[in-house]
PDB file of C-alpha atoms in Angstrom:
ATOM      1  CA  UNK A  37       5.841  13.536  -2.318  1.00  0.00           C
ATOM      2  CA  UNK A  38       8.464  14.791   0.139  1.00  0.00           C
ATOM      3  CA  UNK A  39      10.887  16.060  -2.506  1.00  0.00           C
ATOM      4  CA  UNK A  40       8.350  17.090  -5.154  1.00  0.00           C
ATOM      5  CA  UNK A  41       9.698  14.847  -7.981  1.00  0.00           C
ATOM      6  CA  UNK A  42       8.539  11.538  -9.279  1.00  0.00           C
ATOM      7  CA  UNK A  43      11.150   8.867  -8.516  1.00  0.00           C
ATOM      8  CA  UNK A  44      11.551   5.128  -8.768  1.00  0.00           C
ATOM      9  CA  UNK A  45      12.009   4.849  -4.983  1.00  0.00           C
ATOM     10  CA  UNK A  46       8.429   3.698  -4.411  1.00  0.00           C
ATOM     11  CA  UNK A  47       8.632   0.790  -6.847  1.00  0.00           C
ATOM     12  CA  UNK A  48       8.613  -2.004  -4.370  1.00  0.00           C
ATOM     13  CA  UNK A  49       5.976  -0.195  -2.270  1.00  0.00           C
ATOM     14  CA  UNK A  50       3.722  -0.150  -5.389  1.00  0.00           C
ATOM     15  CA  UNK A  51       4.357  -3.820  -6.046  1.00  0.00           C
ATOM     16  CA  UNK A  52       3.551  -4.807  -2.494  1.00  0.00           C
ATOM     17  CA  UNK A  53       0.531  -2.519  -2.237  1.00  0.00           C
ATOM     18  CA  UNK A  54      -0.861  -3.851  -5.460  1.00  0.00           C
ATOM     19  CA  UNK A  55      -0.399  -7.429  -4.366  1.00  0.00           C
ATOM     20  CA  UNK A  56      -2.112  -6.745  -1.095  1.00  0.00           C
ATOM     21  CA  UNK A  57      -5.023  -4.931  -2.689  1.00  0.00           C
ATOM     22  CA  UNK A  58      -5.430  -7.821  -5.209  1.00  0.00           C
ATOM     23  CA  UNK A  59      -5.486 -10.340  -2.285  1.00  0.00           C
ATOM     24  CA  UNK A  60      -7.971  -8.174  -0.419  1.00  0.00           C
ATOM     25  CA  UNK A  61     -10.313  -8.085  -3.432  1.00  0.00           C
ATOM     26  CA  UNK A  62      -9.812 -11.507  -5.000  1.00  0.00           C
ATOM     27  CA  UNK A  63      -9.212 -13.706  -1.935  1.00  0.00           C
ATOM     28  CA  UNK A  64     -10.684 -12.083   1.142  1.00  0.00           C
ATOM     29  CA  UNK A  65     -13.876 -10.449  -0.147  1.00  0.00           C
ATOM     30  CA  UNK A  66     -12.836  -7.015   1.066  1.00  0.00           C
ATOM     31  CA  UNK A  67     -13.892  -5.049  -2.016  1.00  0.00           C
ATOM     32  CA  UNK A  68     -17.123  -4.109  -3.729  1.00  0.00           C
ATOM     33  CA  UNK A  69     -17.315  -7.428  -5.534  1.00  0.00           C
ATOM     34  CA  UNK A  70     -18.715  -9.008  -2.397  1.00  0.00           C
ATOM     35  CA  UNK A  71     -17.841 -11.889  -0.156  1.00  0.00           C
ATOM     36  CA  UNK A  72     -16.249 -14.130  -2.777  1.00  0.00           C
ATOM     37  CA  UNK A  73     -12.813 -15.696  -3.195  1.00  0.00           C
ATOM     38  CA  UNK A  74     -11.476 -16.188  -6.667  1.00  0.00           C
ATOM     39  CA  UNK A  75      -8.957 -19.012  -6.965  1.00  0.00           C
ATOM     40  CA  UNK A  76      -5.413 -17.800  -7.609  1.00  0.00           C
ATOM     41  CA  UNK A  77      -2.002 -19.553  -7.719  1.00  0.00           C
ATOM     42  CA  UNK A  78       0.228 -16.474  -7.623  1.00  0.00           C
ATOM     43  CA  UNK A  79       2.933 -18.229  -5.731  1.00  0.00           C
ATOM     44  CA  UNK A  80       3.944 -20.578  -8.617  1.00  0.00           C
ATOM     45  CA  UNK A  81       7.607 -20.030  -9.452  1.00  0.00           C
ATOM     46  CA  UNK A  82       7.437 -21.416 -12.990  1.00  0.00           C
ATOM     47  CA  UNK A  83       7.384 -18.985 -15.808  1.00  0.00           C
ATOM     48  CA  UNK A  84       4.256 -19.252 -17.896  1.00  0.00           C
ATOM     49  CA  UNK A  85       2.323 -21.297 -15.217  1.00  0.00           C
ATOM     50  CA  UNK A  86      -0.646 -18.852 -15.353  1.00  0.00           C
ATOM     51  CA  UNK A  87      -0.904 -19.075 -19.098  1.00  0.00           C
ATOM     52  CA  UNK A  88      -1.088 -22.876 -18.980  1.00  0.00           C
ATOM     53  CA  UNK A  89      -3.522 -23.062 -16.102  1.00  0.00           C
ATOM     54  CA  UNK A  90      -6.101 -20.369 -16.974  1.00  0.00           C
ATOM     55  CA  UNK A  91      -8.477 -18.821 -14.518  1.00  0.00           C
ATOM     56  CA  UNK A  92     -11.689 -20.017 -12.962  1.00  0.00           C
ATOM     57  CA  UNK A  93     -13.447 -16.702 -13.710  1.00  0.00           C
ATOM     58  CA  UNK A  94     -14.233 -14.716 -16.829  1.00  0.00           C
ATOM     59  CA  UNK A  95     -12.315 -11.811 -18.434  1.00  0.00           C
ATOM     60  CA  UNK A  96     -15.215  -9.564 -17.341  1.00  0.00           C
ATOM     61  CA  UNK A  97     -14.653 -10.623 -13.781  1.00  0.00           C
ATOM     62  CA  UNK A  98     -10.869 -10.223 -14.090  1.00  0.00           C
ATOM     63  CA  UNK A  99     -11.545  -6.713 -15.400  1.00  0.00           C
ATOM     64  CA  UNK A 100     -13.773  -5.969 -12.392  1.00  0.00           C
ATOM     65  CA  UNK A 101     -11.018  -7.242  -9.956  1.00  0.00           C
ATOM     66  CA  UNK A 102      -8.511  -4.963 -11.748  1.00  0.00           C
ATOM     67  CA  UNK A 103     -10.872  -1.948 -11.432  1.00  0.00           C
ATOM     68  CA  UNK A 104     -11.451  -2.661  -7.707  1.00  0.00           C
ATOM     69  CA  UNK A 105      -7.740  -3.016  -7.051  1.00  0.00           C
ATOM     70  CA  UNK A 106      -7.199   0.340  -8.806  1.00  0.00           C
ATOM     71  CA  UNK A 107      -9.990   1.968  -6.821  1.00  0.00           C
ATOM     72  CA  UNK A 108      -8.612   0.777  -3.462  1.00  0.00           C
ATOM     73  CA  UNK A 109      -5.078   1.967  -4.338  1.00  0.00           C
ATOM     74  CA  UNK A 110      -6.256   5.375  -5.514  1.00  0.00           C
ATOM     75  CA  UNK A 111      -8.555   5.758  -2.491  1.00  0.00           C
ATOM     76  CA  UNK A 112      -5.732   4.961   0.016  1.00  0.00           C
ATOM     77  CA  UNK A 113      -3.231   7.114  -1.916  1.00  0.00           C
ATOM     78  CA  UNK A 114      -5.533  10.111  -1.629  1.00  0.00           C
ATOM     79  CA  UNK A 115      -6.102   9.538   2.071  1.00  0.00           C
ATOM     80  CA  UNK A 116      -2.407   9.165   2.834  1.00  0.00           C
ATOM     81  CA  UNK A 117      -1.526  12.158   0.685  1.00  0.00           C
ATOM     82  CA  UNK A 118      -3.982  14.335   2.568  1.00  0.00           C
ATOM     83  CA  UNK A 119      -2.785  13.007   5.895  1.00  0.00           C
ATOM     84  CA  UNK A 120       0.850  13.724   5.146  1.00  0.00           C
ATOM     85  CA  UNK A 121       0.312  17.128   3.532  1.00  0.00           C
ATOM     86  CA  UNK A 122      -1.879  18.107   6.439  1.00  0.00           C
ATOM     87  CA  UNK A 123       1.006  17.264   8.742  1.00  0.00           C
ATOM     88  CA  UNK A 124       3.874  18.539   6.593  1.00  0.00           C
ATOM     89  CA  UNK A 125       5.839  19.870   9.557  1.00  0.00           C
ATOM     90  CA  UNK A 126       5.713  16.528  11.338  1.00  0.00           C
ATOM     91  CA  UNK A 127       6.634  14.712   8.146  1.00  0.00           C
ATOM     92  CA  UNK A 128       9.692  16.976   7.673  1.00  0.00           C
ATOM     93  CA  UNK A 129      10.750  16.525  11.235  1.00  0.00           C
ATOM     94  CA  UNK A 130      10.443  12.694  10.862  1.00  0.00           C
ATOM     95  CA  UNK A 131      12.529  12.803   7.635  1.00  0.00           C
ATOM     96  CA  UNK A 132      15.194  14.959   9.283  1.00  0.00           C
ATOM     97  CA  UNK A 133      15.304  12.606  12.269  1.00  0.00           C
ATOM     98  CA  UNK A 134      15.467   9.490  10.044  1.00  0.00           C
ATOM     99  CA  UNK A 135      18.346  11.005   7.973  1.00  0.00           C
ATOM    100  CA  UNK A 136      20.350  11.589  11.170  1.00  0.00           C
ATOM    101  CA  UNK A 137      19.417   8.657  13.299  1.00  0.00           C
ATOM    102  CA  UNK A 138      18.165   6.022  10.684  1.00  0.00           C
ATOM    103  CA  UNK A 139      15.481   5.047  13.184  1.00  0.00           C
ATOM    104  CA  UNK A 140      12.757   6.882  15.008  1.00  0.00           C
ATOM    105  CA  UNK A 141      11.607   5.768  18.447  1.00  0.00           C
ATOM    106  CA  UNK A 142       8.932   7.063  20.776  1.00  0.00           C
ATOM    107  CA  UNK A 143      11.577   8.564  23.079  1.00  0.00           C
ATOM    108  CA  UNK A 144      13.212  10.354  20.109  1.00  0.00           C
ATOM    109  CA  UNK A 145       9.875  11.960  19.128  1.00  0.00           C
ATOM    110  CA  UNK A 146       9.222  12.986  22.723  1.00  0.00           C
ATOM    111  CA  UNK A 147      12.646  14.596  23.138  1.00  0.00           C
ATOM    112  CA  UNK A 148      12.755  16.391  19.770  1.00  0.00           C
ATOM    113  CA  UNK A 149       9.172  17.619  19.400  1.00  0.00           C
ATOM    114  CA  UNK A 150       6.935  16.498  22.138  1.00  0.00           C
ATOM    115  CA  UNK A 151       5.059  14.616  19.361  1.00  0.00           C
ATOM    116  CA  UNK A 152       4.197  11.018  19.625  1.00  0.00           C
ATOM    117  CA  UNK A 153       3.111   9.100  16.532  1.00  0.00           C
ATOM    118  CA  UNK A 154      -0.548   8.080  16.862  1.00  0.00           C
ATOM    119  CA  UNK A 155       0.266   4.346  16.362  1.00  0.00           C
ATOM    120  CA  UNK A 156       2.708   4.459  19.301  1.00  0.00           C
ATOM    121  CA  UNK A 157       0.003   5.788  21.712  1.00  0.00           C
ATOM    122  CA  UNK A 158      -2.585   3.175  20.948  1.00  0.00           C
TER     123      UNK A 158
END
């Protein structure tokens, strides 16, 4: 978003966000499928484990889970995109600061721009 090109830099972010959204929907009942937890053993290190174990829910339910995960990711992407494009000057300042300093602290923000990130004020 910041440089205007599609890059591979967000790969791990996408993997982690997808995993979190899947847990939200399938384990914690935080999606439109309701308060239900679908059993999942996604921490098994053995290749092919999922194929040999199967699922305790139907293909139709699996498709609904996938759709809900996609909906959550798209919804949050849109919200974050709007937030960052609406605050482009602040984003550019943060990028410049991080390129120079490698970290950003509350004091750094106060000195350079009199701006304090919202999460640091709460």
